[in-house]
PDB file of C-alpha atoms in Angstrom:
ATOM      1  CA  ALA L   1     257.869 -13.675 211.292  1.00  0.00           C
ATOM      2  CA  GLN L   2     261.439 -14.288 210.218  1.00  0.00           C
ATOM      3  CA  SER L   3     262.832 -11.722 207.821  1.00  0.00           C
ATOM      4  CA  VAL L   4     265.970 -10.211 206.381  1.00  0.00           C
ATOM      5  CA  ALA L   5     266.355  -6.636 205.179  1.00  0.00           C
ATOM      6  CA  GLN L   6     269.012  -5.130 202.976  1.00  0.00           C
ATOM      7  CA  PRO L   7     268.192  -1.438 203.107  1.00  0.00           C
ATOM      8  CA  GLU L   8     270.302  -0.379 200.112  1.00  0.00           C
ATOM      9  CA  ASP L   9     269.458  -1.489 196.585  1.00  0.00           C
ATOM     10  CA  GLN L  10     272.830  -0.235 195.374  1.00  0.00           C
ATOM     11  CA  VAL L  11     276.172   0.658 196.907  1.00  0.00           C
ATOM     12  CA  ASN L  12     278.804   2.578 194.966  1.00  0.00           C
ATOM     13  CA  VAL L  13     282.450   2.530 196.063  1.00  0.00           C
ATOM     14  CA  ALA L  14     285.728   3.664 194.557  1.00  0.00           C
ATOM     15  CA  GLU L  15     288.385   1.015 194.087  1.00  0.00           C
ATOM     16  CA  GLY L  16     290.695   0.818 197.085  1.00  0.00           C
ATOM     17  CA  ASN L  17     288.130   2.273 199.489  1.00  0.00           C
ATOM     18  CA  PRO L  18     286.462   0.205 202.202  1.00  0.00           C
ATOM     19  CA  LEU L  19     282.999  -1.146 201.482  1.00  0.00           C
ATOM     20  CA  THR L  20     280.028  -2.043 203.652  1.00  0.00           C
ATOM     21  CA  VAL L  21     276.861  -3.815 202.557  1.00  0.00           C
ATOM     22  CA  LYS L  22     274.179  -3.697 205.231  1.00  0.00           C
ATOM     23  CA  CYS L  23     271.899  -6.446 206.499  1.00  0.00           C
ATOM     24  CA  THR L  24     269.464  -6.610 209.398  1.00  0.00           C
ATOM     25  CA  TYR L  25     267.445  -9.617 210.445  1.00  0.00           C
ATOM     26  CA  SER L  26     264.503 -10.684 212.543  1.00  0.00           C
ATOM     27  CA  VAL L  27     264.423 -14.276 213.753  1.00  0.00           C
ATOM     28  CA  SER L  28     263.316 -16.239 216.778  1.00  0.00           C
ATOM     29  CA  GLY L  29     266.185 -17.742 218.732  1.00  0.00           C
ATOM     30  CA  ASN L  30     269.836 -17.737 217.742  1.00  0.00           C
ATOM     31  CA  PRO L  31     270.338 -16.976 214.074  1.00  0.00           C
ATOM     32  CA  TYR L  32     272.389 -18.758 211.461  1.00  0.00           C
ATOM     33  CA  LEU L  33     273.395 -15.965 209.044  1.00  0.00           C
ATOM     34  CA  PHE L  34     274.940 -16.188 205.596  1.00  0.00           C
ATOM     35  CA  TRP L  35     276.293 -13.922 202.851  1.00  0.00           C
ATOM     36  CA  TYR L  36     276.260 -14.907 199.187  1.00  0.00           C
ATOM     37  CA  VAL L  37     277.546 -13.209 196.027  1.00  0.00           C
ATOM     38  CA  GLN L  38     276.042 -13.513 192.547  1.00  0.00           C
ATOM     39  CA  TYR L  39     277.748 -12.594 189.289  1.00  0.00           C
ATOM     40  CA  PRO L  40     275.640 -12.002 186.143  1.00  0.00           C
ATOM     41  CA  ASN L  41     273.874 -15.120 184.863  1.00  0.00           C
ATOM     42  CA  ARG L  42     275.433 -17.279 187.558  1.00  0.00           C
ATOM     43  CA  GLY L  43     274.212 -18.971 190.709  1.00  0.00           C
ATOM     44  CA  LEU L  44     274.876 -17.746 194.222  1.00  0.00           C
ATOM     45  CA  GLN L  45     278.304 -18.363 195.720  1.00  0.00           C
ATOM     46  CA  PHE L  46     278.718 -18.731 199.469  1.00  0.00           C
ATOM     47  CA  LEU L  47     280.975 -16.077 201.054  1.00  0.00           C
ATOM     48  CA  LEU L  48     280.752 -16.549 204.814  1.00  0.00           C
ATOM     49  CA  LYS L  49     278.494 -17.490 207.703  1.00  0.00           C
ATOM     50  CA  TYR L  50     277.877 -16.691 211.355  1.00  0.00           C
ATOM     51  CA  ILE L  51     276.870 -19.519 213.631  1.00  0.00           C
ATOM     52  CA  THR L  52     278.201 -18.646 217.058  1.00  0.00           C
ATOM     53  CA  GLY L  53     281.344 -17.293 218.691  1.00  0.00           C
ATOM     54  CA  ASP L  54     283.373 -14.328 217.444  1.00  0.00           C
ATOM     55  CA  ASN L  55     281.308 -11.451 216.173  1.00  0.00           C
ATOM     56  CA  LEU L  56     283.744 -10.791 213.318  1.00  0.00           C
ATOM     57  CA  VAL L  57     283.583 -13.540 210.725  1.00  0.00           C
ATOM     58  CA  LYS L  58     286.129 -13.869 207.938  1.00  0.00           C
ATOM     59  CA  GLY L  59     285.230 -15.352 204.584  1.00  0.00           C
ATOM     60  CA  SER L  60     286.281 -15.755 200.983  1.00  0.00           C
ATOM     61  CA  TYR L  61     287.981 -13.120 198.763  1.00  0.00           C
ATOM     62  CA  GLY L  62     288.938 -10.888 201.713  1.00  0.00           C
ATOM     63  CA  PHE L  63     285.370 -10.302 202.869  1.00  0.00           C
ATOM     64  CA  GLU L  64     284.342 -10.253 206.491  1.00  0.00           C
ATOM     65  CA  ALA L  65     281.115  -9.617 208.344  1.00  0.00           C
ATOM     66  CA  GLU L  66     280.306  -8.168 211.723  1.00  0.00           C
ATOM     67  CA  PHE L  67     277.520  -9.710 213.781  1.00  0.00           C
ATOM     68  CA  ASN L  68     275.800  -7.355 216.217  1.00  0.00           C
ATOM     69  CA  LYS L  69     273.178  -9.050 218.337  1.00  0.00           C
ATOM     70  CA  SER L  70     271.790  -5.908 219.954  1.00  0.00           C
ATOM     71  CA  GLN L  71     271.262  -4.237 216.582  1.00  0.00           C
ATOM     72  CA  THR L  72     270.279  -7.526 214.878  1.00  0.00           C
ATOM     73  CA  SER L  73     272.675  -6.724 212.083  1.00  0.00           C
ATOM     74  CA  PHE L  74     275.179  -8.680 210.011  1.00  0.00           C
ATOM     75  CA  HIS L  75     276.957  -6.175 207.761  1.00  0.00           C
ATOM     76  CA  LEU L  76     279.379  -7.339 205.086  1.00  0.00           C
ATOM     77  CA  LYS L  77     282.685  -5.486 204.897  1.00  0.00           C
ATOM     78  CA  LYS L  78     285.910  -5.390 202.963  1.00  0.00           C
ATOM     79  CA  PRO L  79     288.841  -3.084 203.795  1.00  0.00           C
ATOM     80  CA  SER L  80     289.806  -2.358 200.178  1.00  0.00           C
ATOM     81  CA  ALA L  81     287.335  -2.845 197.321  1.00  0.00           C
ATOM     82  CA  LEU L  82     288.281  -4.246 193.912  1.00  0.00           C
ATOM     83  CA  VAL L  83     286.518  -3.620 190.608  1.00  0.00           C
ATOM     84  CA  SER L  84     286.035  -7.390 190.413  1.00  0.00           C
ATOM     85  CA  ASP L  85     283.937  -7.236 193.618  1.00  0.00           C
ATOM     86  CA  SER L  86     281.149  -5.627 191.589  1.00  0.00           C
ATOM     87  CA  ALA L  87     278.228  -8.050 191.861  1.00  0.00           C
ATOM     88  CA  LEU L  88     274.902  -8.682 193.583  1.00  0.00           C
ATOM     89  CA  TYR L  89     275.145  -9.557 197.282  1.00  0.00           C
ATOM     90  CA  PHE L  90     272.541 -11.432 199.307  1.00  0.00           C
ATOM     91  CA  CYS L  91     272.184 -11.794 203.051  1.00  0.00           C
ATOM     92  CA  ALA L  92     270.235 -14.812 204.336  1.00  0.00           C
ATOM     93  CA  VAL L  93     269.078 -16.265 207.635  1.00  0.00           C
ATOM     94  CA  ARG L  94     268.273 -19.877 208.415  1.00  0.00           C
ATOM     95  CA  ALA L  95     264.773 -20.188 209.830  1.00  0.00           C
ATOM     96  CA  TYR L  96     265.266 -23.421 211.712  1.00  0.00           C
ATOM     97  CA  ASN L  97     261.770 -23.387 213.122  1.00  0.00           C
ATOM     98  CA  GLN L  98     260.369 -23.242 209.594  1.00  0.00           C
ATOM     99  CA  GLY L  99     261.835 -26.455 208.287  1.00  0.00           C
ATOM    100  CA  GLY L 100     265.303 -24.952 208.080  1.00  0.00           C
ATOM    101  CA  LYS L 101     264.561 -22.837 205.030  1.00  0.00           C
ATOM    102  CA  LEU L 102     266.848 -19.964 204.083  1.00  0.00           C
ATOM    103  CA  ILE L 103     265.214 -16.554 204.002  1.00  0.00           C
ATOM    104  CA  PHE L 104     266.955 -14.104 201.674  1.00  0.00           C
ATOM    105  CA  GLY L 105     267.162 -10.341 201.621  1.00  0.00           C
ATOM    106  CA  GLN L 106     266.313  -8.455 198.441  1.00  0.00           C
ATOM    107  CA  GLY L 107     269.934  -8.157 197.400  1.00  0.00           C
ATOM    108  CA  THR L 108     272.327  -5.205 197.104  1.00  0.00           C
ATOM    109  CA  GLU L 109     274.062  -4.327 193.865  1.00  0.00           C
ATOM    110  CA  LEU L 110     277.676  -3.377 194.584  1.00  0.00           C
ATOM    111  CA  SER L 111     279.435  -1.253 191.998  1.00  0.00           C
ATOM    112  CA  VAL L 112     283.166  -0.607 192.398  1.00  0.00           C
ATOM    113  CA  LYS L 113     284.574   2.022 190.056  1.00  0.00           C
ATOM    114  CA  PRO L 114     288.276   2.359 189.173  1.00  0.00           C
TER     115      PRO L 114
ATOM    116  CA  ASP T   1     284.304 -31.966 191.835  1.00  0.00           C
ATOM    117  CA  GLY T   2     280.939 -32.130 193.506  1.00  0.00           C
ATOM    118  CA  GLY T   3     278.291 -29.650 192.573  1.00  0.00           C
ATOM    119  CA  ILE T   4     274.875 -28.868 191.171  1.00  0.00           C
ATOM    120  CA  THR T   5     274.140 -29.022 187.457  1.00  0.00           C
ATOM    121  CA  GLN T   6     271.179 -27.201 185.979  1.00  0.00           C
ATOM    122  CA  SER T   7     270.092 -27.627 182.393  1.00  0.00           C
ATOM    123  CA  PRO T   8     269.388 -26.137 180.007  1.00  0.00           C
ATOM    124  CA  LYS T   9     271.002 -22.747 180.609  1.00  0.00           C
ATOM    125  CA  TYR T  10     268.420 -21.023 178.400  1.00  0.00           C
ATOM    126  CA  LEU T  11     264.876 -22.214 177.706  1.00  0.00           C
ATOM    127  CA  PHE T  12     262.009 -20.807 175.688  1.00  0.00           C
ATOM    128  CA  ARG T  13     258.382 -21.640 176.304  1.00  0.00           C
ATOM    129  CA  LYS T  14     255.514 -21.378 173.867  1.00  0.00           C
ATOM    130  CA  GLU T  15     252.016 -20.431 174.892  1.00  0.00           C
ATOM    131  CA  GLY T  16     250.216 -23.326 176.603  1.00  0.00           C
ATOM    132  CA  GLN T  17     253.333 -25.439 176.863  1.00  0.00           C
ATOM    133  CA  ASN T  18     254.770 -27.171 179.906  1.00  0.00           C
ATOM    134  CA  VAL T  19     258.560 -27.122 180.256  1.00  0.00           C
ATOM    135  CA  THR T  20     260.836 -29.006 182.624  1.00  0.00           C
ATOM    136  CA  LEU T  21     264.018 -27.668 184.167  1.00  0.00           C
ATOM    137  CA  SER T  22     266.607 -30.197 185.251  1.00  0.00           C
ATOM    138  CA  CYS T  23     268.601 -30.114 188.495  1.00  0.00           C
ATOM    139  CA  GLU T  24     271.127 -32.779 189.469  1.00  0.00           C
ATOM    140  CA  GLN T  25     273.492 -32.794 192.463  1.00  0.00           C
ATOM    141  CA  ASN T  26     276.334 -35.102 193.432  1.00  0.00           C
ATOM    142  CA  LEU T  27     276.928 -33.609 196.876  1.00  0.00           C
ATOM    143  CA  ASN T  28     274.952 -36.333 198.669  1.00  0.00           C
ATOM    144  CA  HIS T  29     272.640 -33.662 200.074  1.00  0.00           C
ATOM    145  CA  ASP T  30     269.241 -34.649 201.400  1.00  0.00           C
ATOM    146  CA  ALA T  31     267.493 -31.327 200.822  1.00  0.00           C
ATOM    147  CA  MET T  32     266.923 -29.603 197.482  1.00  0.00           C
ATOM    148  CA  TYR T  33     265.241 -26.325 196.609  1.00  0.00           C
ATOM    149  CA  TRP T  34     263.915 -24.349 193.663  1.00  0.00           C
ATOM    150  CA  TYR T  35     263.981 -20.558 193.654  1.00  0.00           C
ATOM    151  CA  ARG T  36     262.704 -17.990 191.217  1.00  0.00           C
ATOM    152  CA  GLN T  37     264.683 -14.767 190.786  1.00  0.00           C
ATOM    153  CA  ASP T  38     263.187 -11.625 189.281  1.00  0.00           C
ATOM    154  CA  PRO T  39     265.016  -8.299 189.082  1.00  0.00           C
ATOM    155  CA  GLY T  40     264.733  -6.360 192.329  1.00  0.00           C
ATOM    156  CA  GLN T  41     262.827  -9.124 194.115  1.00  0.00           C
ATOM    157  CA  GLY T  42     265.552 -11.336 195.447  1.00  0.00           C
ATOM    158  CA  LEU T  43     264.964 -15.085 195.604  1.00  0.00           C
ATOM    159  CA  ARG T  44     261.525 -16.576 196.142  1.00  0.00           C
ATOM    160  CA  LEU T  45     261.101 -20.213 197.146  1.00  0.00           C
ATOM    161  CA  ILE T  46     258.971 -22.311 194.795  1.00  0.00           C
ATOM    162  CA  TYR T  47     259.277 -25.848 196.179  1.00  0.00           C
ATOM    163  CA  TYR T  48     261.640 -27.748 198.422  1.00  0.00           C
ATOM    164  CA  SER T  49     262.281 -31.358 199.286  1.00  0.00           C
ATOM    165  CA  GLN T  50     263.945 -32.618 202.432  1.00  0.00           C
ATOM    166  CA  ILE T  51     263.907 -36.289 201.488  1.00  0.00           C
ATOM    167  CA  VAL T  52     263.229 -38.550 198.518  1.00  0.00           C
ATOM    168  CA  ASN T  53     259.560 -38.940 197.568  1.00  0.00           C
ATOM    169  CA  ASP T  54     258.547 -35.938 199.660  1.00  0.00           C
ATOM    170  CA  PHE T  55     258.337 -32.228 198.866  1.00  0.00           C
ATOM    171  CA  GLN T  56     256.625 -29.094 200.151  1.00  0.00           C
ATOM    172  CA  LYS T  57     255.281 -25.948 198.575  1.00  0.00           C
ATOM    173  CA  GLY T  58     257.238 -22.780 199.048  1.00  0.00           C
ATOM    174  CA  ASP T  59     255.971 -19.236 198.821  1.00  0.00           C
ATOM    175  CA  ILE T  60     255.069 -19.194 195.119  1.00  0.00           C
ATOM    176  CA  ALA T  61     254.209 -22.795 194.141  1.00  0.00           C
ATOM    177  CA  GLU T  62     251.181 -22.030 191.939  1.00  0.00           C
ATOM    178  CA  GLY T  63     251.795 -22.961 188.313  1.00  0.00           C
ATOM    179  CA  TYR T  64     254.764 -25.196 189.143  1.00  0.00           C
ATOM    180  CA  SER T  65     255.231 -28.892 189.932  1.00  0.00           C
ATOM    181  CA  VAL T  66     258.167 -31.011 191.101  1.00  0.00           C
ATOM    182  CA  SER T  67     259.146 -34.597 191.739  1.00  0.00           C
ATOM    183  CA  ARG T  68     261.836 -36.208 193.875  1.00  0.00           C
ATOM    184  CA  GLU T  69     262.240 -39.805 192.802  1.00  0.00           C
ATOM    185  CA  LYS T  70     265.986 -39.880 193.347  1.00  0.00           C
ATOM    186  CA  LYS T  71     268.177 -38.181 195.925  1.00  0.00           C
ATOM    187  CA  GLU T  72     270.303 -36.621 193.207  1.00  0.00           C
ATOM    188  CA  SER T  73     267.528 -35.167 191.082  1.00  0.00           C
ATOM    189  CA  PHE T  74     264.824 -32.551 191.624  1.00  0.00           C
ATOM    190  CA  PRO T  75     263.234 -31.470 188.304  1.00  0.00           C
ATOM    191  CA  LEU T  76     260.891 -28.481 188.136  1.00  0.00           C
ATOM    192  CA  THR T  77     258.018 -28.296 185.640  1.00  0.00           C
ATOM    193  CA  VAL T  78     256.685 -24.881 184.732  1.00  0.00           C
ATOM    194  CA  THR T  79     253.128 -25.520 183.651  1.00  0.00           C
ATOM    195  CA  SER T  80     250.905 -23.536 181.326  1.00  0.00           C
ATOM    196  CA  ALA T  81     249.076 -22.331 184.442  1.00  0.00           C
ATOM    197  CA  GLN T  82     252.074 -20.155 185.281  1.00  0.00           C
ATOM    198  CA  LYS T  83     251.132 -17.017 183.380  1.00  0.00           C
ATOM    199  CA  ASN T  84     254.338 -15.096 183.968  1.00  0.00           C
ATOM    200  CA  PRO T  85     257.140 -17.670 183.772  1.00  0.00           C
ATOM    201  CA  THR T  86     259.880 -15.377 182.494  1.00  0.00           C
ATOM    202  CA  ALA T  87     262.558 -15.438 185.204  1.00  0.00           C
ATOM    203  CA  PHE T  88     265.890 -16.885 186.274  1.00  0.00           C
ATOM    204  CA  TYR T  89     265.421 -20.214 188.068  1.00  0.00           C
ATOM    205  CA  LEU T  90     267.939 -21.434 190.615  1.00  0.00           C
ATOM    206  CA  CYS T  91     268.279 -24.879 192.140  1.00  0.00           C
ATOM    207  CA  ALA T  92     270.035 -25.387 195.459  1.00  0.00           C
ATOM    208  CA  SER T  93     270.829 -28.167 197.897  1.00  0.00           C
ATOM    209  CA  ASP T  94     272.080 -28.578 201.439  1.00  0.00           C
ATOM    210  CA  SER T  95     272.433 -31.008 204.292  1.00  0.00           C
ATOM    211  CA  GLN T  96     270.225 -29.013 206.624  1.00  0.00           C
ATOM    212  CA  ARG T  97     268.566 -32.101 208.045  1.00  0.00           C
ATOM    213  CA  THR T  98     271.835 -32.920 209.750  1.00  0.00           C
ATOM    214  CA  ALA T  99     273.582 -29.544 209.901  1.00  0.00           C
ATOM    215  CA  LEU T 100     271.591 -26.310 209.888  1.00  0.00           C
ATOM    216  CA  SER T 101     274.831 -24.360 209.987  1.00  0.00           C
ATOM    217  CA  GLN T 102     275.810 -25.547 206.530  1.00  0.00           C
ATOM    218  CA  PRO T 103     275.242 -23.202 203.571  1.00  0.00           C
ATOM    219  CA  GLN T 104     273.124 -23.987 200.565  1.00  0.00           C
ATOM    220  CA  HIS T 105     274.963 -24.745 197.334  1.00  0.00           C
ATOM    221  CA  PHE T 106     273.558 -23.339 194.086  1.00  0.00           C
ATOM    222  CA  GLY T 107     273.549 -24.313 190.473  1.00  0.00           C
ATOM    223  CA  ASP T 108     274.204 -21.768 187.711  1.00  0.00           C
ATOM    224  CA  GLY T 109     270.556 -21.315 186.867  1.00  0.00           C
ATOM    225  CA  THR T 110     268.191 -21.626 183.919  1.00  0.00           C
ATOM    226  CA  ARG T 111     266.842 -18.509 182.240  1.00  0.00           C
ATOM    227  CA  LEU T 112     263.307 -19.101 180.999  1.00  0.00           C
ATOM    228  CA  SER T 113     261.651 -16.813 178.474  1.00  0.00           C
ATOM    229  CA  ILE T 114     258.313 -16.796 176.653  1.00  0.00           C
ATOM    230  CA  LEU T 115     258.329 -17.025 172.851  1.00  0.00           C
TER     231      LEU T 115
END
């Protein structure tokens, strides 16, 4: 079965420090992977995606993600965290042999303190 | 600008009442989705539609109904059979029929509560 796991419910980081939000996946075939961010009482905003090619993907607001096929991981990273990065982050995989539905992880709450 | 509009932003349901959540998109997307979000549970798929006049149940369809009479619109009805409707409901759309690599776009949600 296709699945996505975000092993940390919450990640706490000091402003200016690097941040990592973890994601692992299980999918048949080549994965289409996505990261989204959600601010309180808002919808999800697309950050970045991995389709094929370079394992380091750059996205919006200075975020990037590293795809590792052998570890089936797609961790979200940012070199220097901002307080405004505090939000809920979701990893998702496209299950293209299940009608193309997106399967989401449980979400990770990122808290960046000044 | 193109996007997805959900209304209302807040909705209250009385016991035994059906309520309908609106979702409209002007992105010319074929596929539309409804998700339910509860704290600590991520997003769960309620229904989705890949084309007009066709839709499929997601993982938690019981107590909900949808229609897809127009490409732009995908309303969700929360029926009285849904005993725990309090949640944040998100509508999304994408062009996955033609491009699986494209992300889903989301509306800003409707928060439904029981009176």
